XYZ file of C-alpha atoms in Angstrom:
323
model
C 82.307 142.546 129.389
C 80.034 144.037 132.020
C 79.946 143.119 135.716
C 76.520 142.419 137.246
C 75.972 142.036 140.990
C 74.409 138.796 142.221
C 73.408 137.495 145.647
C 75.265 134.272 144.796
C 74.213 130.767 145.743
C 74.361 131.532 149.477
C 73.353 135.189 149.548
C 76.978 136.342 149.662
C 77.226 139.102 146.987
C 79.457 138.393 143.988
C 80.189 140.140 140.690
C 79.308 138.118 137.595
C 81.035 138.869 134.245
C 78.669 138.827 131.264
C 78.866 139.645 127.584
C 77.013 142.779 126.594
C 75.100 140.723 124.020
C 74.122 138.302 126.786
C 72.086 141.067 128.408
C 69.696 140.937 125.432
C 68.824 137.292 126.004
C 65.701 138.044 128.040
C 64.062 139.595 124.971
C 64.374 136.251 123.159
C 62.807 134.555 126.188
C 59.988 137.116 126.141
C 59.400 136.276 122.476
C 59.117 132.597 123.443
C 56.504 133.363 126.121
C 54.482 135.470 123.668
C 54.438 132.640 121.111
C 53.704 130.067 123.804
C 50.671 132.041 125.015
C 49.611 132.983 121.475
C 49.777 136.718 122.221
C 50.248 139.300 119.482
C 51.704 142.648 120.493
C 50.536 145.905 118.915
C 52.731 147.818 116.515
C 55.514 149.605 118.419
C 54.672 147.993 121.765
C 55.634 149.595 125.041
C 57.303 147.474 127.709
C 57.426 148.716 131.309
C 59.794 147.579 134.020
C 57.909 148.548 137.184
C 60.591 148.847 139.827
C 60.057 149.104 143.623
C 63.810 149.431 144.356
C 64.702 152.391 146.575
C 67.180 153.949 144.136
C 64.470 155.563 142.005
C 66.275 154.888 138.702
C 64.162 155.650 135.615
C 64.893 155.712 131.889
C 63.284 155.243 128.482
C 64.976 153.637 125.460
C 63.896 152.437 122.040
C 63.428 148.694 121.647
C 64.181 147.679 118.045
C 64.247 143.987 119.001
C 60.512 144.124 119.681
C 58.940 145.694 116.626
C 60.455 149.161 117.085
C 58.884 149.457 120.511
C 60.078 151.225 123.640
C 61.194 150.201 127.125
C 60.316 152.390 130.104
C 61.715 151.789 133.577
C 59.337 153.367 136.102
C 60.145 153.700 139.785
C 57.542 153.341 142.512
C 59.734 155.642 144.621
C 59.093 158.630 142.348
C 55.951 160.811 142.653
C 52.707 159.806 140.885
C 53.771 156.337 139.638
C 50.216 155.388 138.617
C 49.881 158.515 136.493
C 53.143 157.747 134.713
C 52.197 154.082 134.270
C 48.926 155.100 132.624
C 50.822 157.428 130.313
C 53.189 154.585 129.326
C 50.283 152.243 128.357
C 52.327 149.012 128.675
C 51.628 146.041 126.450
C 54.087 144.005 128.574
C 54.897 144.648 132.223
C 57.866 143.262 134.174
C 58.027 143.559 137.954
C 58.730 141.605 141.117
C 56.001 140.464 143.547
C 56.271 143.703 145.546
C 55.575 145.750 142.398
C 52.630 143.503 141.521
C 51.259 143.887 145.042
C 51.224 147.651 144.427
C 49.657 147.189 140.975
C 46.792 145.041 142.315
C 45.813 147.814 144.737
C 45.644 150.624 142.143
C 42.272 151.842 140.846
C 41.906 151.885 137.070
C 45.457 150.671 136.450
C 46.472 149.882 132.843
C 45.873 146.314 131.738
C 48.853 144.913 129.814
C 48.602 141.858 127.579
C 51.281 140.005 129.552
C 52.770 140.331 133.061
C 56.064 138.741 134.082
C 57.509 138.388 137.573
C 60.610 136.915 139.147
C 63.172 137.564 141.925
C 61.151 136.490 144.991
C 58.247 134.362 146.165
C 55.014 134.762 144.186
C 52.385 132.724 145.996
C 48.945 131.477 145.064
C 47.206 134.085 147.232
C 49.012 136.957 145.515
C 48.320 135.462 142.088
C 44.604 135.323 142.923
C 44.605 138.917 144.199
C 46.287 140.148 141.036
C 43.905 138.150 138.812
C 40.973 140.010 140.388
C 42.219 143.270 138.841
C 44.406 142.140 135.932
C 43.103 139.659 133.341
C 46.528 139.199 131.684
C 48.406 135.901 132.106
C 51.194 136.173 134.681
C 54.424 134.320 133.883
C 56.365 133.555 137.058
C 59.859 132.617 135.915
C 62.895 131.278 137.788
C 66.136 133.034 136.958
C 69.555 133.791 138.412
C 72.016 136.507 137.467
C 74.646 133.873 136.731
C 72.526 131.707 134.415
C 69.730 133.909 133.110
C 66.179 132.484 132.907
C 65.994 128.815 133.898
C 62.315 127.799 134.025
C 58.779 129.153 134.199
C 55.795 128.134 136.309
C 53.108 126.283 134.390
C 49.843 128.218 134.215
C 47.831 124.971 134.269
C 49.822 123.127 136.959
C 50.921 125.653 139.633
C 54.122 124.671 141.401
C 55.515 122.902 138.314
C 58.337 124.802 136.577
C 59.204 123.890 132.972
C 62.904 124.150 132.055
C 63.812 126.566 129.260
C 65.531 124.168 126.873
C 67.913 124.355 125.082
C 69.366 127.353 126.950
C 70.046 125.510 130.217
C 70.245 121.984 131.587
C 69.097 121.331 135.160
C 69.949 118.407 137.446
C 69.116 117.586 141.046
C 71.810 116.217 143.368
C 70.811 115.357 146.937
C 67.762 117.597 146.472
C 69.817 120.613 145.321
C 69.408 122.146 141.850
C 72.478 122.291 139.605
C 72.302 124.395 136.431
C 74.527 124.211 133.350
C 74.240 127.063 130.863
C 74.257 125.734 127.292
C 74.285 129.031 125.402
C 77.473 131.047 124.839
C 78.640 133.331 127.614
C 81.635 135.158 129.035
C 82.591 132.178 131.188
C 81.586 128.507 131.358
C 78.998 127.622 133.950
C 78.839 123.889 134.593
C 76.592 122.300 137.222
C 76.288 125.561 139.140
C 74.785 124.927 142.579
C 72.133 127.664 142.821
C 71.331 127.111 146.501
C 67.718 126.281 145.602
C 66.145 122.906 146.349
C 63.983 120.812 144.051
C 63.658 117.695 141.935
C 63.779 117.254 138.167
C 61.271 115.050 136.410
C 60.780 114.184 132.743
C 57.426 113.869 131.070
C 54.558 115.547 129.286
C 52.491 118.191 131.067
C 48.778 118.843 130.571
C 49.740 122.208 129.043
C 51.559 120.429 126.200
C 55.128 120.941 127.407
C 57.322 117.862 127.120
C 60.718 117.653 128.786
C 62.312 118.303 132.183
C 60.345 120.173 134.845
C 61.140 121.203 138.408
C 58.971 119.929 141.246
C 59.129 120.684 144.949
C 60.921 123.897 144.039
C 62.009 125.514 147.284
C 64.235 128.522 146.849
C 62.743 131.762 148.038
C 60.515 130.076 150.592
C 57.002 131.299 151.320
C 56.501 132.879 154.719
C 53.172 133.990 156.170
C 53.050 136.438 159.081
C 49.966 136.292 161.315
C 48.008 139.515 161.991
C 46.225 140.219 165.292
C 42.868 139.551 163.579
C 44.045 136.070 162.558
C 44.642 136.953 158.917
C 47.812 135.925 157.080
C 50.137 138.317 155.224
C 52.861 137.290 152.782
C 56.079 138.432 154.472
C 57.679 139.104 151.085
C 55.537 142.242 150.873
C 58.193 143.734 153.188
C 61.119 142.782 150.937
C 61.380 146.261 149.392
C 62.605 147.622 152.748
C 65.712 145.424 152.493
C 66.706 146.177 148.902
C 69.931 147.864 150.051
C 70.987 144.898 152.198
C 72.618 141.669 150.976
C 70.311 138.667 151.229
C 72.660 136.952 153.638
C 72.881 139.903 156.033
C 69.379 139.982 157.567
C 66.394 138.014 158.786
C 63.002 139.245 160.001
C 61.343 136.818 162.394
C 57.816 136.967 163.792
C 58.304 135.913 167.423
C 54.845 136.956 168.649
C 51.647 138.279 167.118
C 52.842 141.885 167.584
C 56.533 141.152 168.208
C 59.175 140.877 165.495
C 62.898 140.256 165.688
C 65.150 142.004 163.161
C 68.384 140.031 162.952
C 71.264 141.786 161.210
C 74.829 140.890 160.397
C 77.154 142.916 162.687
C 78.418 144.791 159.629
C 74.843 145.967 158.988
C 73.984 146.759 162.621
C 74.136 150.514 162.076
C 71.131 150.212 159.762
C 68.878 148.865 162.545
C 68.071 152.343 163.867
C 66.440 153.329 160.575
C 65.048 149.940 159.596
C 63.070 149.175 162.743
C 60.764 152.256 162.564
C 60.260 151.748 158.827
C 59.287 148.116 159.406
C 56.856 149.054 162.175
C 55.196 151.616 159.899
C 54.928 149.079 157.059
C 53.457 146.452 159.405
C 50.822 148.917 160.598
C 49.817 149.537 156.969
C 49.444 145.780 156.546
C 47.076 145.416 159.500
C 49.092 145.224 162.726
C 47.933 147.570 165.473
C 51.052 147.981 167.640
C 53.970 146.075 166.090
C 57.295 146.062 167.951
C 60.531 145.377 166.065
C 63.507 144.433 168.239
C 67.029 144.345 166.792
C 69.366 141.411 167.365
C 72.455 139.743 165.961
C 72.235 137.377 162.974
C 73.917 133.993 163.180
C 75.487 133.452 159.748
C 73.741 130.441 158.202
C 75.644 127.650 156.500
C 73.016 127.174 153.787
C 71.084 129.654 151.672
C 69.461 132.076 154.116
C 65.758 132.543 154.766
C 65.111 136.305 154.974
C 61.672 135.852 156.580
C 60.640 133.336 159.236
C 57.621 132.872 161.461
C 58.059 131.156 164.823
C 54.321 131.098 165.531
C 52.479 127.798 164.994
C 50.392 128.015 161.808
C 46.617 128.390 162.304
C 44.647 125.140 161.902
C 43.991 124.347 158.254
C 46.598 126.757 156.896
C 48.350 125.616 153.737
C 51.798 127.058 153.067
C 52.655 127.033 149.391
C 56.351 127.021 148.555
C 57.821 128.907 145.578
């Protein structure tokens, strides 16, 4: 067995036991997406995991499960990431929305055949920005450490997530998603309450999928911060600054156009001295002129936490899309 860290259903970190073979399951799911989208990879394809995590971990390994290809993990924290990404020439690229935000801003970046993202909110505005520079289809999939991949967002009906049968079974009880893993694993997982909200509906989608799909999916909620010029910025672009902090231990709240409140669990309070200046610098890069980040105490929530919140009234006509 191997132990993998998870934020748990409430953001409280837990260790999840998994079979070593279970860690290969995502490659079977990737094969499904390739067949579903009718994409053919080149001989000996290169797969890149583009990682914005602060640790800077990088490695390269052979990938016999994918036509004798290779997997490269590239860190955005290391020098010259674009140069190394060009050298890797990825046919498939995995990242989270923060990594894709970086990719969309790079001149002459490689163009993989397929892009996959998970882990946090990936909104319609970011999808449109990425599409302007990357013609590849982007598969936004819903996954947890405990269950593995659960569903993927339909490319024809945004906001509708098709369940990955027969690997998992998903139910909705009082608006909360419960997941049962149907494939073998180190431990049984029956009706696991993920902490994400949504409804399950049966039927046939315009894309051809037939079976259960998730609607009203509300897990990692969208949050738009308002700039002084009236523009909106996806708050999840700041998520990389909190990679070392448990999901349940912080919240960043926009209390005024230039005023932000950084709420931290008392156990994390020592980190406020370094976090506040880093957040102010990141906000300036995103368009704020004189942002002020004030530290405060976090009231431990009873439900799954919301890392980003905006207390400003939304501008007239603004549509908030939920992940």
